[in-house]
Amino acid sequence: PEIGDHRIEGVAVVPVALATELLIRSAVDFADAPVNGLRQLQVLRGIKLPGFDPDGDGASGDWLTLHARSADGDNASEVAVELRGPEGALHYRAIATVGAAGALPSVTTPSDLGPWTLRTDIYDGHLLFHGPRFHAITAIESAGAAGLVATAIGAEALGWQTCGMHTDPALTDAAMQAALLWAEVALGGATLPMGYDRLRLATHGPVVAGPVSVVVRAGQTAA
């Protein structure tokens, strides 16, 4: 039901963070083993859900298909995963890495950051269109050309149905929201997440304790 709070022009749209969760589930089922992340995720086209009706009788809905295969022969340490629409159109693809969750990496906060000054309510629809169950960012500590630091809460704190999840999609979405907010600071306009190089899991499943720090570090930018 949380997808009801992720709508563009009134139509429910699958969040990148939830597509990430679905791809990881597919890889776990295929490998029959834990997955510790994804790499080379590409958003080839967004997924609109015109049949989304959380309060209906389940007669409508939208069909999506997950595909998984070994990405490296018989070794199966990596799984190629895809998310396709009802007509077979490819929407997402990535490579899942099989293995236990790794150690939480050390993250240094960018220097020369100042106070957040763009707007008080980041969920006012100017950039972030998300409804209440996607209001994962609770505060922005600092921001600047070098990056952004925010505080966020996870899916359980936001009331999501988290049974069986391998990730915390609300926190994954919070990281992307923070990146969009930083991009507005750095580039002066709106952007959309079209992929990421690597997602590493330091734990399996939703985060049950919080809050969590979200740190954006600037890379190469181009307007």
JSON list of C-alpha atoms in Angstrom, two decimals:
[
{"chain": "A", "resi": 1, "resn": "PRO", "atom": "CA", "xyz": [0.00, 0.00, 0.00]},
{"chain": "A", "resi": 2, "resn": "GLU", "atom": "CA", "xyz": [2.93, 2.40, 0.45]},
{"chain": "A", "resi": 3, "resn": "ILE", "atom": "CA", "xyz": [3.17, 2.66, -3.35]},
{"chain": "A", "resi": 4, "resn": "GLY", "atom": "CA", "xyz": [0.05, 4.84, -3.06]},
{"chain": "A", "resi": 5, "resn": "ASP", "atom": "CA", "xyz": [2.36, 7.55, -1.71]},
{"chain": "A", "resi": 6, "resn": "HIS", "atom": "CA", "xyz": [4.65, 7.30, -4.76]},
{"chain": "A", "resi": 7, "resn": "ARG", "atom": "CA", "xyz": [2.61, 8.86, -7.55]},
{"chain": "A", "resi": 8, "resn": "ILE", "atom": "CA", "xyz": [3.55, 11.09, -10.46]},
{"chain": "A", "resi": 9, "resn": "GLU", "atom": "CA", "xyz": [0.66, 13.10, -11.89]},
{"chain": "A", "resi": 10, "resn": "GLY", "atom": "CA", "xyz": [-1.71, 10.87, -9.96]},
{"chain": "A", "resi": 11, "resn": "VAL", "atom": "CA", "xyz": [-0.41, 7.55, -11.32]},
{"chain": "A", "resi": 12, "resn": "ALA", "atom": "CA", "xyz": [1.39, 5.13, -9.00]},
{"chain": "A", "resi": 13, "resn": "VAL", "atom": "CA", "xyz": [4.99, 4.47, -10.10]},
{"chain": "A", "resi": 14, "resn": "VAL", "atom": "CA", "xyz": [7.34, 1.73, -8.88]},
{"chain": "A", "resi": 15, "resn": "PRO", "atom": "CA", "xyz": [10.16, 3.38, -6.88]},
{"chain": "A", "resi": 16, "resn": "VAL", "atom": "CA", "xyz": [13.74, 2.50, -7.81]},
{"chain": "A", "resi": 17, "resn": "ALA", "atom": "CA", "xyz": [14.18, 1.38, -4.20]},
{"chain": "A", "resi": 18, "resn": "LEU", "atom": "CA", "xyz": [11.33, -1.13, -4.46]},
{"chain": "A", "resi": 19, "resn": "ALA", "atom": "CA", "xyz": [12.60, -2.39, -7.83]},
{"chain": "A", "resi": 20, "resn": "THR", "atom": "CA", "xyz": [15.93, -2.95, -6.06]},
{"chain": "A", "resi": 21, "resn": "GLU", "atom": "CA", "xyz": [14.18, -5.06, -3.42]},
{"chain": "A", "resi": 22, "resn": "LEU", "atom": "CA", "xyz": [12.37, -7.12, -6.08]},
{"chain": "A", "resi": 23, "resn": "LEU", "atom": "CA", "xyz": [15.58, -7.75, -8.04]},
{"chain": "A", "resi": 24, "resn": "ILE", "atom": "CA", "xyz": [17.38, -8.88, -4.90]},
{"chain": "A", "resi": 25, "resn": "ARG", "atom": "CA", "xyz": [14.49, -11.21, -3.98]},
{"chain": "A", "resi": 26, "resn": "SER", "atom": "CA", "xyz": [14.70, -12.74, -7.45]},
{"chain": "A", "resi": 27, "resn": "ALA", "atom": "CA", "xyz": [18.45, -13.29, -7.12]},
{"chain": "A", "resi": 28, "resn": "VAL", "atom": "CA", "xyz": [18.06, -14.85, -3.65]},
{"chain": "A", "resi": 29, "resn": "ASP", "atom": "CA", "xyz": [15.44, -17.27, -4.99]},
{"chain": "A", "resi": 30, "resn": "PHE", "atom": "CA", "xyz": [17.59, -18.15, -8.00]},
{"chain": "A", "resi": 31, "resn": "ALA", "atom": "CA", "xyz": [20.84, -18.67, -6.07]},
{"chain": "A", "resi": 32, "resn": "ASP", "atom": "CA", "xyz": [19.15, -20.14, -2.97]},
{"chain": "A", "resi": 33, "resn": "ALA", "atom": "CA", "xyz": [21.64, -18.07, -0.99]},
{"chain": "A", "resi": 34, "resn": "PRO", "atom": "CA", "xyz": [21.94, -14.59, 0.53]},
{"chain": "A", "resi": 35, "resn": "VAL", "atom": "CA", "xyz": [22.72, -11.64, -1.73]},
{"chain": "A", "resi": 36, "resn": "ASN", "atom": "CA", "xyz": [24.92, -8.82, -0.46]},
{"chain": "A", "resi": 37, "resn": "GLY", "atom": "CA", "xyz": [24.15, -6.20, -3.09]},
{"chain": "A", "resi": 38, "resn": "LEU", "atom": "CA", "xyz": [23.62, -5.12, -6.65]},
{"chain": "A", "resi": 39, "resn": "ARG", "atom": "CA", "xyz": [25.90, -3.50, -9.18]},
{"chain": "A", "resi": 40, "resn": "GLN", "atom": "CA", "xyz": [25.36, -1.73, -12.47]},
{"chain": "A", "resi": 41, "resn": "LEU", "atom": "CA", "xyz": [21.65, -1.13, -11.88]},
{"chain": "A", "resi": 42, "resn": "GLN", "atom": "CA", "xyz": [20.07, 0.59, -14.88]},
{"chain": "A", "resi": 43, "resn": "VAL", "atom": "CA", "xyz": [16.65, 2.19, -15.05]},
{"chain": "A", "resi": 44, "resn": "LEU", "atom": "CA", "xyz": [15.79, 1.77, -18.72]},
{"chain": "A", "resi": 45, "resn": "ARG", "atom": "CA", "xyz": [12.22, 3.01, -18.32]},
{"chain": "A", "resi": 46, "resn": "GLY", "atom": "CA", "xyz": [9.99, 3.76, -15.38]},
{"chain": "A", "resi": 47, "resn": "ILE", "atom": "CA", "xyz": [7.11, 1.48, -14.41]},
{"chain": "A", "resi": 48, "resn": "LYS", "atom": "CA", "xyz": [3.68, 3.08, -14.14]},
{"chain": "A", "resi": 49, "resn": "LEU", "atom": "CA", "xyz": [0.95, 1.10, -12.35]},
{"chain": "A", "resi": 50, "resn": "PRO", "atom": "CA", "xyz": [-2.40, 2.17, -13.81]},
{"chain": "A", "resi": 51, "resn": "GLY", "atom": "CA", "xyz": [-4.05, -0.87, -12.19]},
{"chain": "A", "resi": 52, "resn": "PHE", "atom": "CA", "xyz": [-2.85, -0.03, -8.67]},
{"chain": "A", "resi": 53, "resn": "ASP", "atom": "CA", "xyz": [-5.80, -0.21, -6.25]},
{"chain": "A", "resi": 54, "resn": "PRO", "atom": "CA", "xyz": [-4.76, -1.04, -2.68]},
{"chain": "A", "resi": 55, "resn": "ASP", "atom": "CA", "xyz": [-8.35, -0.84, -1.42]},
{"chain": "A", "resi": 56, "resn": "GLY", "atom": "CA", "xyz": [-9.93, -2.85, -4.25]},
{"chain": "A", "resi": 57, "resn": "ASP", "atom": "CA", "xyz": [-10.78, -6.53, -4.60]},
{"chain": "A", "resi": 58, "resn": "GLY", "atom": "CA", "xyz": [-7.51, -7.49, -6.28]},
{"chain": "A", "resi": 59, "resn": "ALA", "atom": "CA", "xyz": [-9.15, -7.98, -9.67]},
{"chain": "A", "resi": 60, "resn": "SER", "atom": "CA", "xyz": [-6.99, -5.38, -11.37]},
{"chain": "A", "resi": 61, "resn": "GLY", "atom": "CA", "xyz": [-3.31, -4.82, -10.74]},
{"chain": "A", "resi": 62, "resn": "ASP", "atom": "CA", "xyz": [-0.31, -4.81, -13.09]},
{"chain": "A", "resi": 63, "resn": "TRP", "atom": "CA", "xyz": [1.77, -7.82, -14.15]},
{"chain": "A", "resi": 64, "resn": "LEU", "atom": "CA", "xyz": [5.56, -7.59, -13.81]},
{"chain": "A", "resi": 65, "resn": "THR", "atom": "CA", "xyz": [8.02, -10.42, -14.44]},
{"chain": "A", "resi": 66, "resn": "LEU", "atom": "CA", "xyz": [11.37, -11.03, -12.79]},
{"chain": "A", "resi": 67, "resn": "HIS", "atom": "CA", "xyz": [14.09, -12.88, -14.70]},
{"chain": "A", "resi": 68, "resn": "ALA", "atom": "CA", "xyz": [17.28, -14.31, -13.19]},
{"chain": "A", "resi": 69, "resn": "ARG", "atom": "CA", "xyz": [20.20, -16.27, -14.61]},
{"chain": "A", "resi": 70, "resn": "SER", "atom": "CA", "xyz": [23.81, -16.97, -13.72]},
{"chain": "A", "resi": 71, "resn": "ALA", "atom": "CA", "xyz": [26.03, -14.10, -14.80]},
{"chain": "A", "resi": 72, "resn": "ASP", "atom": "CA", "xyz": [29.28, -16.07, -14.60]},
{"chain": "A", "resi": 73, "resn": "GLY", "atom": "CA", "xyz": [28.65, -19.60, -15.80]},
{"chain": "A", "resi": 74, "resn": "ASP", "atom": "CA", "xyz": [28.42, -22.42, -13.29]},
{"chain": "A", "resi": 75, "resn": "ASN", "atom": "CA", "xyz": [30.03, -20.45, -10.48]},
{"chain": "A", "resi": 76, "resn": "ALA", "atom": "CA", "xyz": [26.82, -18.51, -9.75]},
{"chain": "A", "resi": 77, "resn": "SER", "atom": "CA", "xyz": [28.57, -15.95, -7.55]},
{"chain": "A", "resi": 78, "resn": "GLU", "atom": "CA", "xyz": [26.77, -13.31, -9.57]},
{"chain": "A", "resi": 79, "resn": "VAL", "atom": "CA", "xyz": [23.20, -13.34, -10.86]},
{"chain": "A", "resi": 80, "resn": "ALA", "atom": "CA", "xyz": [21.95, -11.25, -13.78]},
{"chain": "A", "resi": 81, "resn": "VAL", "atom": "CA", "xyz": [18.47, -9.99, -12.88]},
{"chain": "A", "resi": 82, "resn": "GLU", "atom": "CA", "xyz": [15.84, -8.14, -14.91]},
{"chain": "A", "resi": 83, "resn": "LEU", "atom": "CA", "xyz": [12.42, -6.63, -14.25]},
{"chain": "A", "resi": 84, "resn": "ARG", "atom": "CA", "xyz": [10.07, -6.64, -17.24]},
{"chain": "A", "resi": 85, "resn": "GLY", "atom": "CA", "xyz": [6.63, -5.22, -17.87]},
{"chain": "A", "resi": 86, "resn": "PRO", "atom": "CA", "xyz": [3.44, -7.00, -19.02]},
{"chain": "A", "resi": 87, "resn": "GLU", "atom": "CA", "xyz": [4.45, -6.93, -22.71]},
{"chain": "A", "resi": 88, "resn": "GLY", "atom": "CA", "xyz": [8.00, -8.09, -22.00]},
{"chain": "A", "resi": 89, "resn": "ALA", "atom": "CA", "xyz": [9.53, -4.60, -22.15]},
{"chain": "A", "resi": 90, "resn": "LEU", "atom": "CA", "xyz": [12.75, -4.39, -20.14]},
{"chain": "A", "resi": 91, "resn": "HIS", "atom": "CA", "xyz": [12.51, -1.79, -17.37]},
{"chain": "A", "resi": 92, "resn": "TYR", "atom": "CA", "xyz": [15.37, -2.59, -14.96]},
{"chain": "A", "resi": 93, "resn": "ARG", "atom": "CA", "xyz": [18.49, -4.73, -15.04]},
{"chain": "A", "resi": 94, "resn": "ALA", "atom": "CA", "xyz": [21.39, -5.31, -12.67]},
{"chain": "A", "resi": 95, "resn": "ILE", "atom": "CA", "xyz": [23.96, -7.81, -11.46]},
{"chain": "A", "resi": 96, "resn": "ALA", "atom": "CA", "xyz": [23.39, -9.27, -7.98]},
{"chain": "A", "resi": 97, "resn": "THR", "atom": "CA", "xyz": [26.38, -10.45, -5.94]},
{"chain": "A", "resi": 98, "resn": "VAL", "atom": "CA", "xyz": [25.87, -13.61, -3.88]},
{"chain": "A", "resi": 99, "resn": "GLY", "atom": "CA", "xyz": [27.20, -13.74, -0.33]},
{"chain": "A", "resi": 100, "resn": "ALA", "atom": "CA", "xyz": [26.66, -12.72, 3.27]},
{"chain": "A", "resi": 101, "resn": "ALA", "atom": "CA", "xyz": [26.22, -9.07, 4.18]},
{"chain": "A", "resi": 102, "resn": "GLY", "atom": "CA", "xyz": [29.51, -7.22, 4.51]},
{"chain": "A", "resi": 103, "resn": "ALA", "atom": "CA", "xyz": [30.89, -4.87, 7.12]},
{"chain": "A", "resi": 104, "resn": "LEU", "atom": "CA", "xyz": [29.47, -1.37, 7.36]},
{"chain": "A", "resi": 105, "resn": "PRO", "atom": "CA", "xyz": [31.93, 0.85, 5.48]},
{"chain": "A", "resi": 106, "resn": "SER", "atom": "CA", "xyz": [33.45, 3.89, 7.11]},
{"chain": "A", "resi": 107, "resn": "VAL", "atom": "CA", "xyz": [32.06, 7.07, 5.59]},
{"chain": "A", "resi": 108, "resn": "THR", "atom": "CA", "xyz": [33.70, 10.44, 5.94]},
{"chain": "A", "resi": 109, "resn": "THR", "atom": "CA", "xyz": [31.52, 13.54, 5.93]},
{"chain": "A", "resi": 110, "resn": "PRO", "atom": "CA", "xyz": [32.35, 16.03, 3.16]},
{"chain": "A", "resi": 111, "resn": "SER", "atom": "CA", "xyz": [34.05, 19.18, 4.35]},
{"chain": "A", "resi": 112, "resn": "ASP", "atom": "CA", "xyz": [32.98, 22.78, 3.71]},
{"chain": "A", "resi": 113, "resn": "LEU", "atom": "CA", "xyz": [29.26, 22.10, 4.10]},
{"chain": "A", "resi": 114, "resn": "GLY", "atom": "CA", "xyz": [26.88, 24.74, 5.34]},
{"chain": "A", "resi": 115, "resn": "PRO", "atom": "CA", "xyz": [23.28, 24.86, 6.56]},
{"chain": "A", "resi": 116, "resn": "TRP", "atom": "CA", "xyz": [20.43, 23.71, 4.34]},
{"chain": "A", "resi": 117, "resn": "THR", "atom": "CA", "xyz": [18.70, 26.84, 3.04]},
{"chain": "A", "resi": 118, "resn": "LEU", "atom": "CA", "xyz": [16.60, 25.90, -0.01]},
{"chain": "A", "resi": 119, "resn": "ARG", "atom": "CA", "xyz": [13.28, 25.23, 1.77]},
{"chain": "A", "resi": 120, "resn": "THR", "atom": "CA", "xyz": [11.94, 24.21, 5.16]},
{"chain": "A", "resi": 121, "resn": "ASP", "atom": "CA", "xyz": [9.59, 21.49, 3.91]},
{"chain": "A", "resi": 122, "resn": "ILE", "atom": "CA", "xyz": [11.51, 19.25, 1.50]},
{"chain": "A", "resi": 123, "resn": "TYR", "atom": "CA", "xyz": [8.32, 17.29, 0.71]},
{"chain": "A", "resi": 124, "resn": "ASP", "atom": "CA", "xyz": [6.41, 20.33, -0.57]},
{"chain": "A", "resi": 125, "resn": "GLY", "atom": "CA", "xyz": [6.22, 18.88, -4.11]},
{"chain": "A", "resi": 126, "resn": "HIS", "atom": "CA", "xyz": [8.78, 21.30, -5.54]},
{"chain": "A", "resi": 127, "resn": "LEU", "atom": "CA", "xyz": [11.31, 18.50, -6.01]},
{"chain": "A", "resi": 128, "resn": "LEU", "atom": "CA", "xyz": [10.24, 15.57, -3.83]},
{"chain": "A", "resi": 129, "resn": "PHE", "atom": "CA", "xyz": [6.67, 14.51, -4.69]},
{"chain": "A", "resi": 130, "resn": "HIS", "atom": "CA", "xyz": [6.52, 11.70, -2.14]},
{"chain": "A", "resi": 131, "resn": "GLY", "atom": "CA", "xyz": [3.56, 11.07, 0.17]},
{"chain": "A", "resi": 132, "resn": "PRO", "atom": "CA", "xyz": [3.78, 10.48, 3.95]},
{"chain": "A", "resi": 133, "resn": "ARG", "atom": "CA", "xyz": [4.99, 6.85, 3.85]},
{"chain": "A", "resi": 134, "resn": "PHE", "atom": "CA", "xyz": [8.02, 8.01, 1.82]},
{"chain": "A", "resi": 135, "resn": "HIS", "atom": "CA", "xyz": [8.89, 10.89, 4.14]},
{"chain": "A", "resi": 136, "resn": "ALA", "atom": "CA", "xyz": [12.01, 9.03, 5.23]},
{"chain": "A", "resi": 137, "resn": "ILE", "atom": "CA", "xyz": [14.29, 12.06, 5.60]},
{"chain": "A", "resi": 138, "resn": "THR", "atom": "CA", "xyz": [13.59, 13.70, 8.95]},
{"chain": "A", "resi": 139, "resn": "ALA", "atom": "CA", "xyz": [16.31, 16.38, 8.88]},
{"chain": "A", "resi": 140, "resn": "ILE", "atom": "CA", "xyz": [19.04, 17.78, 6.68]},
{"chain": "A", "resi": 141, "resn": "GLU", "atom": "CA", "xyz": [22.09, 18.49, 8.79]},
{"chain": "A", "resi": 142, "resn": "SER", "atom": "CA", "xyz": [24.22, 20.27, 6.20]},
{"chain": "A", "resi": 143, "resn": "ALA", "atom": "CA", "xyz": [24.65, 20.69, 2.45]},
{"chain": "A", "resi": 144, "resn": "GLY", "atom": "CA", "xyz": [26.90, 22.22, -0.15]},
{"chain": "A", "resi": 145, "resn": "ALA", "atom": "CA", "xyz": [28.67, 21.62, -3.43]},
{"chain": "A", "resi": 146, "resn": "ALA", "atom": "CA", "xyz": [30.75, 18.83, -1.84]},
{"chain": "A", "resi": 147, "resn": "GLY", "atom": "CA", "xyz": [27.78, 16.83, -0.60]},
{"chain": "A", "resi": 148, "resn": "LEU", "atom": "CA", "xyz": [24.90, 16.60, 1.86]},
{"chain": "A", "resi": 149, "resn": "VAL", "atom": "CA", "xyz": [24.27, 15.00, 5.24]},
{"chain": "A", "resi": 150, "resn": "ALA", "atom": "CA", "xyz": [20.76, 14.01, 6.37]},
{"chain": "A", "resi": 151, "resn": "THR", "atom": "CA", "xyz": [19.00, 11.94, 9.00]},
{"chain": "A", "resi": 152, "resn": "ALA", "atom": "CA", "xyz": [16.45, 9.31, 7.95]},
{"chain": "A", "resi": 153, "resn": "ILE", "atom": "CA", "xyz": [14.15, 6.61, 9.29]},
{"chain": "A", "resi": 154, "resn": "GLY", "atom": "CA", "xyz": [13.39, 3.21, 7.78]},
{"chain": "A", "resi": 155, "resn": "ALA", "atom": "CA", "xyz": [10.43, 1.24, 6.46]},
{"chain": "A", "resi": 156, "resn": "GLU", "atom": "CA", "xyz": [9.22, -0.09, 9.80]},
{"chain": "A", "resi": 157, "resn": "ALA", "atom": "CA", "xyz": [9.14, 3.37, 11.37]},
{"chain": "A", "resi": 158, "resn": "LEU", "atom": "CA", "xyz": [7.12, 4.59, 8.38]},
{"chain": "A", "resi": 159, "resn": "GLY", "atom": "CA", "xyz": [4.55, 1.80, 8.67]},
{"chain": "A", "resi": 160, "resn": "TRP", "atom": "CA", "xyz": [5.50, -0.27, 5.62]},
{"chain": "A", "resi": 161, "resn": "GLN", "atom": "CA", "xyz": [4.66, -3.96, 5.29]},
{"chain": "A", "resi": 162, "resn": "THR", "atom": "CA", "xyz": [8.19, -5.34, 5.67]},
{"chain": "A", "resi": 163, "resn": "CYS", "atom": "CA", "xyz": [7.66, -9.10, 6.03]},
{"chain": "A", "resi": 164, "resn": "GLY", "atom": "CA", "xyz": [10.17, -11.00, 3.89]},
{"chain": "A", "resi": 165, "resn": "MET", "atom": "CA", "xyz": [12.12, -7.94, 2.77]},
{"chain": "A", "resi": 166, "resn": "HIS", "atom": "CA", "xyz": [15.84, -8.34, 2.12]},
{"chain": "A", "resi": 167, "resn": "THR", "atom": "CA", "xyz": [16.54, -4.59, 2.13]},
{"chain": "A", "resi": 168, "resn": "ASP", "atom": "CA", "xyz": [15.03, -1.46, 3.65]},
{"chain": "A", "resi": 169, "resn": "PRO", "atom": "CA", "xyz": [13.43, 0.20, 0.61]},
{"chain": "A", "resi": 170, "resn": "ALA", "atom": "CA", "xyz": [12.45, 3.29, 2.58]},
{"chain": "A", "resi": 171, "resn": "LEU", "atom": "CA", "xyz": [16.10, 3.94, 3.47]},
{"chain": "A", "resi": 172, "resn": "THR", "atom": "CA", "xyz": [17.24, 3.12, -0.06]},
{"chain": "A", "resi": 173, "resn": "ASP", "atom": "CA", "xyz": [14.73, 5.69, -1.26]},
{"chain": "A", "resi": 174, "resn": "ALA", "atom": "CA", "xyz": [15.94, 8.16, 1.38]},
{"chain": "A", "resi": 175, "resn": "ALA", "atom": "CA", "xyz": [19.46, 7.89, -0.02]},
{"chain": "A", "resi": 176, "resn": "MET", "atom": "CA", "xyz": [18.16, 8.68, -3.51]},
{"chain": "A", "resi": 177, "resn": "GLN", "atom": "CA", "xyz": [16.02, 11.52, -2.20]},
{"chain": "A", "resi": 178, "resn": "ALA", "atom": "CA", "xyz": [19.11, 12.98, -0.53]},
{"chain": "A", "resi": 179, "resn": "ALA", "atom": "CA", "xyz": [21.05, 12.67, -3.79]},
{"chain": "A", "resi": 180, "resn": "LEU", "atom": "CA", "xyz": [18.28, 14.54, -5.64]},
{"chain": "A", "resi": 181, "resn": "LEU", "atom": "CA", "xyz": [18.32, 17.30, -3.02]},
{"chain": "A", "resi": 182, "resn": "TRP", "atom": "CA", "xyz": [22.10, 17.59, -3.31]},
{"chain": "A", "resi": 183, "resn": "ALA", "atom": "CA", "xyz": [21.85, 17.66, -7.12]},
{"chain": "A", "resi": 184, "resn": "GLU", "atom": "CA", "xyz": [19.47, 20.60, -6.83]},
{"chain": "A", "resi": 185, "resn": "VAL", "atom": "CA", "xyz": [22.08, 22.41, -4.75]},
{"chain": "A", "resi": 186, "resn": "ALA", "atom": "CA", "xyz": [24.90, 21.54, -7.15]},
{"chain": "A", "resi": 187, "resn": "LEU", "atom": "CA", "xyz": [23.09, 21.92, -10.49]},
{"chain": "A", "resi": 188, "resn": "GLY", "atom": "CA", "xyz": [20.22, 24.24, -9.67]},
{"chain": "A", "resi": 189, "resn": "GLY", "atom": "CA", "xyz": [17.46, 21.98, -11.00]},
{"chain": "A", "resi": 190, "resn": "ALA", "atom": "CA", "xyz": [15.53, 18.73, -10.72]},
{"chain": "A", "resi": 191, "resn": "THR", "atom": "CA", "xyz": [16.99, 15.33, -11.60]},
{"chain": "A", "resi": 192, "resn": "LEU", "atom": "CA", "xyz": [15.81, 11.71, -11.51]},
{"chain": "A", "resi": 193, "resn": "PRO", "atom": "CA", "xyz": [17.72, 8.58, -10.41]},
{"chain": "A", "resi": 194, "resn": "MET", "atom": "CA", "xyz": [18.49, 6.51, -13.51]},
{"chain": "A", "resi": 195, "resn": "GLY", "atom": "CA", "xyz": [20.80, 3.95, -11.95]},
{"chain": "A", "resi": 196, "resn": "TYR", "atom": "CA", "xyz": [23.63, 3.36, -9.53]},
{"chain": "A", "resi": 197, "resn": "ASP", "atom": "CA", "xyz": [27.04, 1.75, -9.73]},
{"chain": "A", "resi": 198, "resn": "ARG", "atom": "CA", "xyz": [26.84, -0.39, -6.59]},
{"chain": "A", "resi": 199, "resn": "LEU", "atom": "CA", "xyz": [24.60, -1.11, -3.63]},
{"chain": "A", "resi": 200, "resn": "ARG", "atom": "CA", "xyz": [26.29, -2.91, -0.75]},
{"chain": "A", "resi": 201, "resn": "LEU", "atom": "CA", "xyz": [24.26, -4.43, 2.09]},
{"chain": "A", "resi": 202, "resn": "ALA", "atom": "CA", "xyz": [25.73, -4.28, 5.58]},
{"chain": "A", "resi": 203, "resn": "THR", "atom": "CA", "xyz": [22.70, -6.12, 6.96]},
{"chain": "A", "resi": 204, "resn": "HIS", "atom": "CA", "xyz": [19.81, -8.16, 5.59]},
{"chain": "A", "resi": 205, "resn": "GLY", "atom": "CA", "xyz": [16.28, -6.86, 6.00]},
{"chain": "A", "resi": 206, "resn": "PRO", "atom": "CA", "xyz": [14.80, -3.60, 7.24]},
{"chain": "A", "resi": 207, "resn": "VAL", "atom": "CA", "xyz": [16.58, -1.45, 9.78]},
{"chain": "A", "resi": 208, "resn": "VAL", "atom": "CA", "xyz": [14.74, -1.82, 13.08]},
{"chain": "A", "resi": 209, "resn": "ALA", "atom": "CA", "xyz": [16.65, 0.81, 15.01]},
{"chain": "A", "resi": 210, "resn": "GLY", "atom": "CA", "xyz": [17.23, 4.36, 13.95]},
{"chain": "A", "resi": 211, "resn": "PRO", "atom": "CA", "xyz": [17.63, 7.05, 13.02]},
{"chain": "A", "resi": 212, "resn": "VAL", "atom": "CA", "xyz": [20.20, 6.52, 10.26]},
{"chain": "A", "resi": 213, "resn": "SER", "atom": "CA", "xyz": [22.73, 8.93, 8.78]},
{"chain": "A", "resi": 214, "resn": "VAL", "atom": "CA", "xyz": [22.63, 9.49, 5.03]},
{"chain": "A", "resi": 215, "resn": "VAL", "atom": "CA", "xyz": [25.79, 10.96, 3.50]},
{"chain": "A", "resi": 216, "resn": "VAL", "atom": "CA", "xyz": [26.04, 12.18, -0.09]},
{"chain": "A", "resi": 217, "resn": "ARG", "atom": "CA", "xyz": [29.54, 12.75, -1.43]},
{"chain": "A", "resi": 218, "resn": "ALA", "atom": "CA", "xyz": [29.93, 14.67, -4.68]},
{"chain": "A", "resi": 219, "resn": "GLY", "atom": "CA", "xyz": [31.28, 12.91, -7.74]},
{"chain": "A", "resi": 220, "resn": "GLN", "atom": "CA", "xyz": [31.53, 14.15, -11.27]},
{"chain": "A", "resi": 221, "resn": "THR", "atom": "CA", "xyz": [28.72, 16.52, -12.23]},
{"chain": "A", "resi": 222, "resn": "ALA", "atom": "CA", "xyz": [27.49, 17.93, -15.53]},
{"chain": "A", "resi": 223, "resn": "ALA", "atom": "CA", "xyz": [24.52, 20.18, -16.17]}
]
